[in-house]
């Protein structure tokens, strides 16, 4: 049967079945998730995706969808074992630029176009795309939409949902659902395609996305500010917000993470001693003066700003370099972040087996990326304890990375039974046979 599936696929699409090459697609960015696929296909058009879906459905194979494979919760990796053949659909060749309305600022691209490619394309024409994140050169637009990615500009422009105005998606029966040609004002009932935003590939394969662009904020001032507590950081955040300058980013890196960054990179220490928190604020306007403490650093120079950003952007990869690190991405109300952080410190500093822990994240969104090493990679006791703490604070167990395979068992901590039940019904309407991303988001 495998030969028939692969030969059928080979007739319609670029197909890879060499186990060594296939295995290069089945480990995630962090090395924490590994799975098994029998074949990888790289469709270049929506029609080819339709052919792939139809062939897999006919042969009873499952489909694992993968974009840039930068997701951090294992959602882009197939399961280790399944009773079915698994076809990994790499969307990376879906890169056609379908339409660029340079007057109104709408761009329609193939789902495999990377964020970096979109940025380059639109910036050359005086536009910008509102979502930005460190994995920009690999992460695809389809991946961004499927995870409703956040990133460093959420406090100014919202998450990917706010910039997504149309989606084309191939469904399990091979039909193509699309609203990319709909007029912008269209209040004619449910916006069915929008449900694919944040669905983590469980409803279908997104083949094209229509994006709403923004005008770039070209003049900005970036500050690096030391703080000795989360309360102090929040005071500074409130101060920046009350100046009336448009806030483009408000990030933090804790002392443990900064120590690792300095050890592993060529970046120079910013101050004689690493502060408890290094804050990064970017506001619109050139050479803005916000009267930060004297030892703060600020610049409107492009090269210097790029250098400053590195102290935040390499944080995730710095932890990843330690080995198989535990990674959580949680959020609480901004007003609770200081109290949450103290409870987290208390929890992790006494938790058996934890050797090192730290965090960094998006201060203005109450979003903490918590990382720790020590427990075996399949020992989730500390992860669970943290997520329970998050639930006690009425937070979210996934602020922006999604649920994937990593957190599906914990979904009920912060989502109600009714919510999960309705979600599963939606999945069964779109994908009654469980063709797509089996075991992602919900346990099968
Ligand atoms: C260094 C680094 C920094 C990061 N920073 C951030 C950050 O600041 N904010 C943030 O939100 N995330 C961040 N991420 C996580 C990641 O970049 C995002 O989740 C991104 O949106 C994933 O895009 P991708 O193309 O790599 O998707 P993948 O990892 O390939 O897939 C992610 C999920 O989307 C599904 N999917 C992908 N493409 C499609 C498609 N066309 N149709 C249907 N389903 C699809 C997959 O099946 C999977 O479930 C970071 C990752 C790294 C490595």
Tab-separated table of C-alpha atoms and ligand atoms in Angstrom:
chain	number	residue	atom	x	y	z
A	1	UNK	CA	0.000	0.000	0.000
A	2	UNK	CA	2.876	2.376	0.872
A	3	UNK	CA	4.272	2.005	-2.621
A	4	UNK	CA	0.888	2.821	-4.130
A	5	UNK	CA	0.454	5.919	-1.999
A	6	UNK	CA	3.964	7.165	-2.736
A	7	UNK	CA	3.751	6.436	-6.448
A	8	UNK	CA	0.350	8.127	-6.637
A	9	UNK	CA	1.740	11.175	-4.854
A	10	UNK	CA	4.868	11.206	-7.049
A	11	UNK	CA	2.683	11.586	-10.105
A	12	UNK	CA	1.221	14.870	-8.880
A	13	UNK	CA	3.745	16.549	-6.597
A	14	UNK	CA	7.449	16.705	-5.593
A	15	UNK	CA	7.798	13.724	-3.259
A	16	UNK	CA	10.578	12.581	-0.928
A	17	UNK	CA	10.587	9.087	0.570
A	18	UNK	CA	14.298	8.589	1.326
A	19	UNK	CA	14.112	7.889	5.099
A	20	UNK	CA	17.208	10.013	5.812
A	21	UNK	CA	15.744	13.090	4.115
A	22	UNK	CA	12.277	12.430	5.530
A	23	UNK	CA	13.766	12.289	9.038
A	24	UNK	CA	15.167	15.817	8.615
A	25	UNK	CA	11.515	16.985	8.684
A	26	UNK	CA	10.466	15.025	11.742
A	27	UNK	CA	12.370	16.755	14.550
A	28	UNK	CA	11.320	20.172	15.770
A	29	UNK	CA	13.406	23.346	16.188
A	30	UNK	CA	14.137	22.635	19.838
A	31	UNK	CA	14.975	18.938	19.382
A	32	UNK	CA	12.301	18.039	21.957
A	33	UNK	CA	9.796	16.494	19.559
A	34	UNK	CA	10.553	13.688	17.127
A	35	UNK	CA	8.057	11.738	15.073
A	36	UNK	CA	7.725	9.494	12.081
A	37	UNK	CA	6.532	10.158	8.514
A	38	UNK	CA	6.592	7.777	5.551
A	39	UNK	CA	6.774	10.449	2.901
A	40	UNK	CA	7.214	14.231	2.530
A	41	UNK	CA	5.474	16.162	-0.245
A	42	UNK	CA	6.164	19.721	-1.345
A	43	UNK	CA	3.166	21.057	-3.296
A	44	UNK	CA	3.636	24.245	-5.278
A	45	UNK	CA	-0.011	25.115	-5.891
A	46	UNK	CA	-3.447	24.793	-4.334
A	47	UNK	CA	-4.352	22.218	-7.000
A	48	UNK	CA	-1.412	20.051	-5.985
A	49	UNK	CA	-2.517	20.289	-2.339
A	50	UNK	CA	-5.991	19.137	-3.372
A	51	UNK	CA	-4.443	16.147	-5.195
A	52	UNK	CA	-2.330	15.276	-2.138
A	53	UNK	CA	-5.308	15.474	0.225
A	54	UNK	CA	-7.444	13.323	-2.078
A	55	UNK	CA	-4.696	10.691	-2.457
A	56	UNK	CA	-4.045	10.516	1.302
A	57	UNK	CA	-7.775	10.253	2.044
A	58	UNK	CA	-8.151	7.492	-0.556
A	59	UNK	CA	-5.229	5.493	0.901
A	60	UNK	CA	-6.279	6.035	4.533
A	61	UNK	CA	-3.052	7.918	5.283
A	62	UNK	CA	-2.823	10.772	7.818
A	63	UNK	CA	-1.476	14.218	6.970
A	64	UNK	CA	0.949	16.198	9.092
A	65	UNK	CA	1.150	19.841	8.005
A	66	UNK	CA	4.456	21.696	8.355
A	67	UNK	CA	5.476	25.239	7.479
A	68	UNK	CA	8.858	26.562	8.624
A	69	UNK	CA	8.999	24.066	11.540
A	70	UNK	CA	9.807	26.843	14.025
A	71	UNK	CA	6.791	26.105	16.220
A	72	UNK	CA	7.719	25.484	19.858
A	73	UNK	CA	4.981	23.052	20.966
A	74	UNK	CA	5.515	20.066	18.645
A	75	UNK	CA	2.502	20.852	16.422
A	76	UNK	CA	4.521	20.609	13.208
A	77	UNK	CA	5.889	17.139	13.974
A	78	UNK	CA	3.995	13.877	13.326
A	79	UNK	CA	3.431	11.406	16.163
A	80	UNK	CA	6.090	8.769	16.839
A	81	UNK	CA	3.758	5.864	16.293
A	82	UNK	CA	0.454	5.625	14.514
A	83	UNK	CA	-1.388	2.766	12.932
A	84	UNK	CA	-1.492	4.711	9.648
A	85	UNK	CA	0.871	5.846	6.909
A	86	UNK	CA	1.812	9.482	7.506
A	87	UNK	CA	2.365	12.011	4.744
A	88	UNK	CA	4.103	15.215	5.866
A	89	UNK	CA	2.932	18.134	3.715
A	90	UNK	CA	5.615	20.801	3.657
A	91	UNK	CA	4.033	24.085	2.589
A	92	UNK	CA	7.388	25.775	1.962
A	93	UNK	CA	6.999	25.746	-1.836
A	94	UNK	CA	3.642	27.562	-1.748
A	95	UNK	CA	5.362	30.899	-2.298
A	96	UNK	CA	3.430	32.530	-5.123
A	97	UNK	CA	2.693	36.231	-4.644
A	98	UNK	CA	-0.954	36.210	-5.705
A	99	UNK	CA	-1.849	39.874	-5.361
A	100	UNK	CA	-0.323	43.062	-3.958
A	101	UNK	CA	-2.728	45.984	-3.715
A	102	UNK	CA	-0.116	48.671	-3.163
A	103	UNK	CA	-2.701	51.419	-2.907
A	104	UNK	CA	-4.855	49.915	-0.172
A	105	UNK	CA	-2.142	47.837	1.504
A	106	UNK	CA	-3.355	44.263	1.050
A	107	UNK	CA	-1.050	41.401	0.165
A	108	UNK	CA	-2.172	37.892	-0.814
A	109	UNK	CA	0.585	35.289	-0.689
A	110	UNK	CA	1.074	31.542	-0.759
A	111	UNK	CA	1.076	30.118	2.766
A	112	UNK	CA	4.724	29.004	2.524
A	113	UNK	CA	6.077	32.522	2.054
A	114	UNK	CA	8.270	33.352	5.030
A	115	UNK	CA	7.648	36.317	7.276
A	116	UNK	CA	11.056	37.679	6.233
A	117	UNK	CA	10.126	37.478	2.535
A	118	UNK	CA	6.872	39.325	3.198
A	119	UNK	CA	8.715	42.016	5.158
A	120	UNK	CA	11.258	42.504	2.370
A	121	UNK	CA	8.592	42.641	-0.327
A	122	UNK	CA	6.280	45.124	1.366
A	123	UNK	CA	8.973	47.366	2.874
A	124	UNK	CA	10.330	47.969	-0.629
A	125	UNK	CA	6.923	49.466	-1.464
A	126	UNK	CA	6.490	51.645	1.605
A	127	UNK	CA	4.413	49.198	3.653
A	128	UNK	CA	5.116	46.920	6.609
A	129	UNK	CA	3.625	43.790	8.149
A	130	UNK	CA	2.599	44.249	11.766
A	131	UNK	CA	3.706	40.885	13.163
A	132	UNK	CA	7.402	40.382	13.773
A	133	UNK	CA	9.319	37.645	15.574
A	134	UNK	CA	12.865	36.332	15.791
A	135	UNK	CA	12.187	33.233	13.630
A	136	UNK	CA	11.191	35.522	10.725
A	137	UNK	CA	13.527	33.934	8.142
A	138	UNK	CA	12.017	30.451	8.547
A	139	UNK	CA	8.503	30.923	9.938
A	140	UNK	CA	5.856	30.924	7.200
A	141	UNK	CA	2.718	33.012	6.883
A	142	UNK	CA	0.608	29.821	7.025
A	143	UNK	CA	2.368	28.895	10.287
A	144	UNK	CA	1.864	32.374	11.708
A	145	UNK	CA	-1.850	32.255	10.924
A	146	UNK	CA	-2.276	28.669	12.175
A	147	UNK	CA	-0.680	29.544	15.519
A	148	UNK	CA	-2.090	33.100	15.605
A	149	UNK	CA	1.501	34.127	16.338
A	150	UNK	CA	2.229	37.082	18.579
A	151	UNK	CA	5.770	38.412	18.706
A	152	UNK	CA	7.379	41.680	19.617
A	153	UNK	CA	4.766	44.115	18.241
A	154	UNK	CA	1.587	42.772	19.865
A	155	UNK	CA	1.255	45.714	22.259
A	156	UNK	CA	1.030	48.034	19.247
A	157	UNK	CA	-0.653	46.019	16.501
A	158	UNK	CA	-2.164	42.859	18.019
A	159	UNK	CA	-1.581	39.222	17.094
A	160	UNK	CA	-1.663	37.699	13.605
A	161	UNK	CA	-5.466	37.487	13.692
A	162	UNK	CA	-5.691	41.283	13.475
A	163	UNK	CA	-3.601	41.357	10.279
A	164	UNK	CA	-5.358	38.434	8.548
A	165	UNK	CA	-8.308	39.354	6.342
A	166	UNK	CA	-8.646	36.298	4.112
A	167	UNK	CA	-7.749	32.613	4.008
A	168	UNK	CA	-7.784	29.899	1.375
A	169	UNK	CA	-7.830	26.395	2.849
A	170	UNK	CA	-8.034	22.886	1.420
A	171	UNK	CA	-10.486	20.757	3.396
A	172	UNK	CA	-10.408	17.033	4.137
A	173	UNK	CA	-12.739	16.202	1.232
A	174	UNK	CA	-10.554	18.161	-1.211
A	175	UNK	CA	-12.846	21.183	-1.441
A	176	UNK	CA	-11.270	24.646	-1.265
A	177	UNK	CA	-12.785	27.081	1.241
A	178	UNK	CA	-11.784	30.664	0.586
A	179	UNK	CA	-12.614	34.235	1.441
A	180	UNK	CA	-9.512	35.845	-0.081
A	181	UNK	CA	-11.586	37.463	-2.825
A	182	UNK	CA	-14.349	38.732	-0.531
A	183	UNK	CA	-14.803	42.483	-0.236
A	184	UNK	CA	-13.338	43.984	2.914
A	185	UNK	CA	-16.722	44.927	4.301
A	186	UNK	CA	-18.647	41.688	4.400
A	187	UNK	CA	-21.065	41.166	7.276
A	188	UNK	CA	-22.965	38.230	5.844
A	189	UNK	CA	-22.879	35.844	8.768
A	190	UNK	CA	-20.146	33.554	10.062
A	191	UNK	CA	-16.692	34.157	8.668
A	192	UNK	CA	-16.014	30.454	8.298
A	193	UNK	CA	-12.461	30.723	7.008
A	194	UNK	CA	-11.436	32.830	10.007
A	195	UNK	CA	-11.829	29.811	12.230
A	196	UNK	CA	-8.580	28.485	10.764
A	197	UNK	CA	-6.694	31.250	12.583
A	198	UNK	CA	-5.110	29.631	15.631
A	199	UNK	CA	-6.488	26.186	14.680
A	200	UNK	CA	-2.950	24.745	14.466
A	201	UNK	CA	-3.636	22.928	11.206
A	202	UNK	CA	-6.415	20.763	12.645
A	203	UNK	CA	-9.102	21.916	10.172
A	204	UNK	CA	-7.319	21.926	6.815
A	205	UNK	CA	-4.246	23.037	4.888
A	206	UNK	CA	-4.033	26.804	4.475
A	207	UNK	CA	-2.724	27.470	0.981
A	208	UNK	CA	-2.969	31.273	0.741
A	209	UNK	CA	-3.491	34.221	3.072
A	210	UNK	CA	-4.609	37.798	2.483
A	211	UNK	CA	-2.808	40.172	4.836
A	212	UNK	CA	-3.648	43.701	5.907
A	213	UNK	CA	-0.458	45.778	5.902
A	214	UNK	CA	0.457	48.828	7.967
A	215	UNK	CA	2.450	51.934	7.169
A	216	UNK	CA	5.912	51.534	8.685
A	217	UNK	CA	6.899	53.491	11.753
A	218	UNK	CA	10.323	54.462	10.445
A	219	UNK	CA	11.545	56.770	13.205
A	220	UNK	CA	11.787	54.998	16.539
A	221	UNK	CA	13.780	55.207	19.742
A	222	UNK	CA	14.858	52.059	21.537
A	223	UNK	CA	15.766	51.967	25.231
A	224	UNK	CA	17.479	49.344	27.356
A	225	UNK	CA	16.629	49.971	30.984
A	226	UNK	CA	17.766	48.073	34.098
A	227	UNK	CA	15.164	47.196	36.736
A	228	UNK	CA	15.514	45.425	40.054
A	229	UNK	CA	11.999	43.978	40.331
A	230	UNK	CA	8.914	43.219	38.267
A	231	UNK	CA	7.024	45.876	40.233
A	232	UNK	CA	9.689	48.404	39.202
A	233	UNK	CA	9.395	47.198	35.583
A	234	UNK	CA	5.623	47.735	35.625
A	235	UNK	CA	6.065	51.237	37.019
A	236	UNK	CA	8.376	52.038	34.120
A	237	UNK	CA	5.924	50.519	31.641
A	238	UNK	CA	3.087	52.666	32.995
A	239	UNK	CA	5.340	55.702	32.824
A	240	UNK	CA	6.161	55.052	29.143
A	241	UNK	CA	2.496	54.446	28.299
A	242	UNK	CA	1.420	57.668	29.989
A	243	UNK	CA	3.808	59.807	27.923
A	244	UNK	CA	1.544	59.405	24.906
A	245	UNK	CA	4.360	58.107	22.676
A	246	UNK	CA	3.181	55.122	20.651
A	247	UNK	CA	4.602	52.027	22.353
A	248	UNK	CA	5.946	49.573	19.770
A	249	UNK	CA	7.538	47.024	22.106
A	250	UNK	CA	7.960	46.418	25.821
A	251	UNK	CA	10.060	43.353	26.539
A	252	UNK	CA	12.056	41.915	29.426
A	253	UNK	CA	14.929	39.498	29.948
A	254	UNK	CA	15.683	38.197	33.447
A	255	UNK	CA	19.169	37.972	34.966
A	256	UNK	CA	19.636	34.213	34.476
A	257	UNK	CA	18.736	34.459	30.800
A	258	UNK	CA	20.975	37.504	30.324
A	259	UNK	CA	23.884	35.654	31.944
A	260	UNK	CA	23.407	32.798	29.432
A	261	UNK	CA	23.163	35.265	26.546
A	262	UNK	CA	26.459	36.903	27.530
A	263	UNK	CA	28.158	33.518	27.984
A	264	UNK	CA	27.018	32.150	24.636
A	265	UNK	CA	27.258	35.167	22.333
A	266	UNK	CA	29.647	37.962	21.408
A	267	UNK	CA	27.360	40.518	22.991
A	268	UNK	CA	29.041	42.750	25.549
A	269	UNK	CA	27.628	43.296	29.048
A	270	UNK	CA	25.347	46.327	29.091
A	271	UNK	CA	26.208	47.326	32.655
A	272	UNK	CA	28.831	46.430	35.253
A	273	UNK	CA	26.368	44.087	36.926
A	274	UNK	CA	23.503	42.227	35.335
A	275	UNK	CA	20.282	43.709	36.740
A	276	UNK	CA	17.374	41.523	37.894
A	277	UNK	CA	15.566	42.535	34.717
A	278	UNK	CA	16.741	44.126	31.488
A	279	UNK	CA	13.841	46.015	29.912
A	280	UNK	CA	13.564	46.954	26.285
A	281	UNK	CA	11.141	49.706	25.294
A	282	UNK	CA	10.702	50.911	21.716
A	283	UNK	CA	8.571	53.979	21.011
A	284	UNK	CA	7.677	55.875	17.847
A	285	UNK	CA	9.683	59.014	17.194
A	286	UNK	CA	13.331	59.936	16.805
A	287	UNK	CA	15.576	60.725	19.782
A	288	UNK	CA	12.697	60.621	22.230
A	289	UNK	CA	13.652	61.442	25.823
A	290	UNK	CA	11.655	59.497	28.411
A	291	UNK	CA	13.695	60.450	31.494
A	292	UNK	CA	14.657	56.891	32.308
A	293	UNK	CA	17.210	56.240	35.103
A	294	UNK	CA	20.675	57.563	34.267
A	295	UNK	CA	22.284	54.215	33.461
A	296	UNK	CA	19.660	53.468	30.776
A	297	UNK	CA	20.737	53.237	27.151
A	298	UNK	CA	18.796	54.700	24.251
A	299	UNK	CA	19.269	55.101	20.528
A	300	UNK	CA	17.521	55.958	17.280
A	301	UNK	CA	20.459	54.712	15.159
A	302	UNK	CA	19.475	51.690	13.046
A	303	UNK	CA	22.675	49.682	13.639
A	304	UNK	CA	22.622	50.357	17.370
A	305	UNK	CA	18.936	49.430	17.626
A	306	UNK	CA	19.629	46.152	15.808
A	307	UNK	CA	22.400	45.429	18.288
A	308	UNK	CA	20.149	46.225	21.263
A	309	UNK	CA	17.392	43.964	19.944
A	310	UNK	CA	19.786	41.019	19.913
A	311	UNK	CA	19.847	40.990	23.713
A	312	UNK	CA	16.187	39.989	23.581
A	313	UNK	CA	15.914	38.121	20.293
A	314	UNK	CA	18.495	35.423	20.980
A	315	UNK	CA	16.990	34.587	24.379
A	316	UNK	CA	14.971	31.563	23.180
A	317	UNK	CA	17.816	30.048	21.122
A	318	UNK	CA	20.238	30.624	24.004
A	319	UNK	CA	18.165	28.388	26.254
A	320	UNK	CA	17.680	25.860	23.429
A	321	UNK	CA	21.480	25.572	23.129
A	322	UNK	CA	21.605	24.149	26.671
A	323	UNK	CA	20.065	20.925	25.395
A	324	UNK	CA	16.576	19.592	25.758
A	325	UNK	CA	15.159	22.445	27.726
A	326	UNK	CA	11.611	22.706	29.085
A	327	UNK	CA	9.838	25.693	27.506
A	328	UNK	CA	6.556	27.246	28.563
A	329	UNK	CA	4.780	30.272	27.147
A	330	UNK	CA	2.155	31.613	29.537
A	331	UNK	CA	0.299	34.815	30.210
A	332	UNK	CA	-1.418	36.489	33.148
A	333	UNK	CA	-3.046	39.888	33.497
A	334	UNK	CA	-0.342	42.569	33.318
A	335	UNK	CA	-1.419	43.758	36.753
A	336	UNK	CA	-0.740	40.235	38.143
A	337	UNK	CA	2.638	39.679	36.532
A	338	UNK	CA	4.715	40.783	39.555
A	339	UNK	CA	2.815	38.577	42.013
A	340	UNK	CA	2.869	35.688	39.548
A	341	UNK	CA	6.599	36.047	39.089
A	342	UNK	CA	7.211	35.835	42.853
A	343	UNK	CA	5.034	32.691	43.102
A	344	UNK	CA	6.914	31.212	40.146
A	345	UNK	CA	10.298	31.887	41.763
A	346	UNK	CA	9.077	30.256	44.979
A	347	UNK	CA	7.788	27.243	43.096
A	348	UNK	CA	10.801	26.616	40.879
A	349	UNK	CA	13.560	27.405	43.355
A	350	UNK	CA	12.390	24.517	45.556
A	351	UNK	CA	11.173	22.136	42.850
A	352	UNK	CA	13.035	18.829	42.931
A	353	UNK	CA	15.360	18.318	39.969
A	354	UNK	CA	15.332	21.836	38.542
A	355	UNK	CA	18.913	23.005	38.018
A	356	UNK	CA	18.409	26.348	36.272
A	357	UNK	CA	15.344	28.359	35.384
A	358	UNK	CA	14.685	31.781	33.956
A	359	UNK	CA	12.276	33.802	31.882
A	360	UNK	CA	11.964	36.533	29.301
A	361	UNK	CA	9.019	37.850	27.358
A	362	UNK	CA	6.542	40.487	26.394
A	363	UNK	CA	6.047	42.685	29.454
A	364	UNK	CA	3.170	44.769	28.112
A	365	UNK	CA	1.206	41.594	27.244
A	366	UNK	CA	1.766	39.838	30.594
A	367	UNK	CA	3.466	37.110	28.546
A	368	UNK	CA	6.309	35.120	30.116
A	369	UNK	CA	8.462	32.575	28.295
A	370	UNK	CA	9.626	30.309	31.115
A	371	UNK	CA	12.566	27.976	30.512
A	372	UNK	CA	14.213	25.426	32.760
A	373	UNK	CA	16.635	22.518	32.663
A	374	UNK	CA	17.185	19.596	34.997
A	375	UNK	CA	14.199	17.237	34.806
A	376	UNK	CA	14.237	14.606	32.047
A	377	UNK	CA	12.539	15.870	28.916
A	378	UNK	CA	9.601	13.497	29.438
A	379	UNK	CA	9.189	14.458	33.104
A	380	UNK	CA	6.372	17.016	33.088
A	381	UNK	CA	5.859	17.399	36.847
A	382	UNK	CA	7.326	20.912	36.970
A	383	UNK	CA	5.593	21.943	33.713
A	384	UNK	CA	2.277	20.838	35.187
A	385	UNK	CA	2.911	22.660	38.469
A	386	UNK	CA	3.655	25.889	36.565
A	387	UNK	CA	0.561	25.572	34.396
A	388	UNK	CA	-1.573	24.946	37.486
A	389	UNK	CA	-0.153	28.116	38.985
A	390	UNK	CA	-1.048	29.965	35.786
A	391	UNK	CA	-4.618	28.650	36.048
A	392	UNK	CA	-4.835	29.898	39.643
A	393	UNK	CA	-4.003	33.355	38.289
A	394	UNK	CA	-6.731	33.002	35.593
A	395	UNK	CA	-3.980	33.122	32.997
A	396	UNK	CA	-3.439	31.236	29.749
A	397	UNK	CA	-1.295	28.088	29.479
A	398	UNK	CA	-0.303	29.229	25.989
A	399	UNK	CA	-0.051	32.933	25.282
A	400	UNK	CA	1.155	32.681	21.699
A	401	UNK	CA	2.856	29.385	20.775
A	402	UNK	CA	-0.312	27.276	20.780
A	403	UNK	CA	-1.101	23.894	22.324
A	404	UNK	CA	0.452	21.537	19.754
A	405	UNK	CA	1.356	18.149	21.181
A	406	UNK	CA	3.099	19.656	24.205
A	407	UNK	CA	0.126	20.980	26.152
A	408	UNK	CA	-2.938	19.108	24.901
A	409	UNK	CA	-3.302	17.167	28.173
A	410	UNK	CA	-3.440	20.458	30.092
A	411	UNK	CA	-6.004	22.326	27.988
A	412	UNK	CA	-8.763	21.801	30.553
A	413	UNK	CA	-6.771	23.789	33.126
A	414	UNK	CA	-7.873	27.023	31.481
A	415	UNK	CA	-10.577	26.010	28.957
A	416	UNK	CA	-14.020	24.845	30.119
A	417	UNK	CA	-15.499	21.436	29.319
A	418	UNK	CA	-18.106	23.140	27.123
A	419	UNK	CA	-15.440	25.082	25.245
A	420	UNK	CA	-13.439	21.903	24.529
A	421	UNK	CA	-16.588	20.001	23.529
A	422	UNK	CA	-17.619	22.667	20.993
A	423	UNK	CA	-14.035	22.793	19.678
A	424	UNK	CA	-14.061	19.038	19.057
A	425	UNK	CA	-17.418	19.311	17.263
A	426	UNK	CA	-15.973	21.991	14.972
A	427	UNK	CA	-13.011	19.703	14.245
A	428	UNK	CA	-15.349	16.842	13.368
A	429	UNK	CA	-17.366	19.034	10.960
A	430	UNK	CA	-14.246	20.104	9.069
A	431	UNK	CA	-12.299	16.874	9.358
A	432	UNK	CA	-14.632	13.948	10.190
A	433	UNK	CA	-12.009	11.235	9.602
A	434	UNK	CA	-9.194	12.963	11.516
A	435	UNK	CA	-7.019	13.373	8.419
A	436	UNK	CA	-5.095	16.478	9.533
A	437	UNK	CA	-2.594	16.860	12.387
A	438	UNK	CA	-3.841	13.931	14.399
A	439	UNK	CA	-3.204	14.473	18.124
A	440	UNK	CA	-2.456	18.201	17.809
A	441	UNK	CA	-4.521	20.491	20.083
A	442	UNK	CA	-6.794	17.664	21.310
A	443	UNK	CA	-5.831	14.161	22.418
A	444	UNK	CA	-7.252	11.765	19.790
B	1	LIG	C1	13.706	31.857	17.754
B	1	LIG	C2	12.200	31.762	17.792
B	1	LIG	C3	11.445	32.855	18.199
B	1	LIG	C4	10.038	32.781	18.220
B	1	LIG	N1	9.340	33.865	18.638
B	1	LIG	C5	7.994	33.805	18.654
B	1	LIG	C6	7.237	34.923	19.112
B	1	LIG	O1	7.782	35.941	19.519
B	1	LIG	N2	5.878	34.828	19.079
B	1	LIG	C7	5.235	33.690	18.643
B	1	LIG	O2	4.007	33.660	18.627
B	1	LIG	N3	5.944	32.614	18.229
B	1	LIG	C8	7.295	32.633	18.231
B	1	LIG	N4	7.997	31.534	17.819
B	1	LIG	C9	7.292	30.307	17.411
B	1	LIG	C10	7.077	30.156	15.896
B	1	LIG	O3	7.991	30.913	15.153
B	1	LIG	C11	5.648	30.545	15.515
B	1	LIG	O4	4.735	29.645	16.146
B	1	LIG	C12	5.370	30.502	14.000
B	1	LIG	O5	4.092	31.036	13.781
B	1	LIG	C13	5.447	29.100	13.402
B	1	LIG	O6	5.484	29.221	11.979
B	1	LIG	P1	6.034	27.994	11.101
B	1	LIG	O7	5.838	28.301	9.669
B	1	LIG	O8	7.410	27.645	11.512
B	1	LIG	O9	5.009	26.850	11.507
B	1	LIG	P2	5.320	25.348	11.906
B	1	LIG	O10	6.205	25.307	13.102
B	1	LIG	O11	5.745	24.575	10.743
B	1	LIG	O12	3.843	24.881	12.346
B	1	LIG	C14	3.195	25.403	13.453
B	1	LIG	C15	1.761	24.867	13.472
B	1	LIG	O13	1.021	25.419	12.381
B	1	LIG	C16	0.565	24.385	11.508
B	1	LIG	N5	0.715	24.884	10.137
B	1	LIG	C17	1.832	25.438	9.582
B	1	LIG	N6	1.555	25.842	8.324
B	1	LIG	C18	0.263	25.543	8.096
B	1	LIG	C19	-0.595	25.693	6.961
B	1	LIG	N7	-0.187	26.261	5.819
B	1	LIG	N8	-1.877	25.266	7.066
B	1	LIG	C20	-2.327	24.711	8.219
B	1	LIG	N9	-1.558	24.521	9.295
B	1	LIG	C21	-0.281	24.940	9.237
B	1	LIG	C22	1.438	23.186	11.818
B	1	LIG	O14	0.799	21.973	11.509
B	1	LIG	C23	1.664	23.361	13.308
B	1	LIG	O15	0.564	22.895	14.037
B	1	LIG	C24	9.407	31.571	17.819
B	1	LIG	C25	10.163	30.482	17.397
B	1	LIG	C26	11.544	30.556	17.394
B	1	LIG	C27	12.328	29.345	16.942
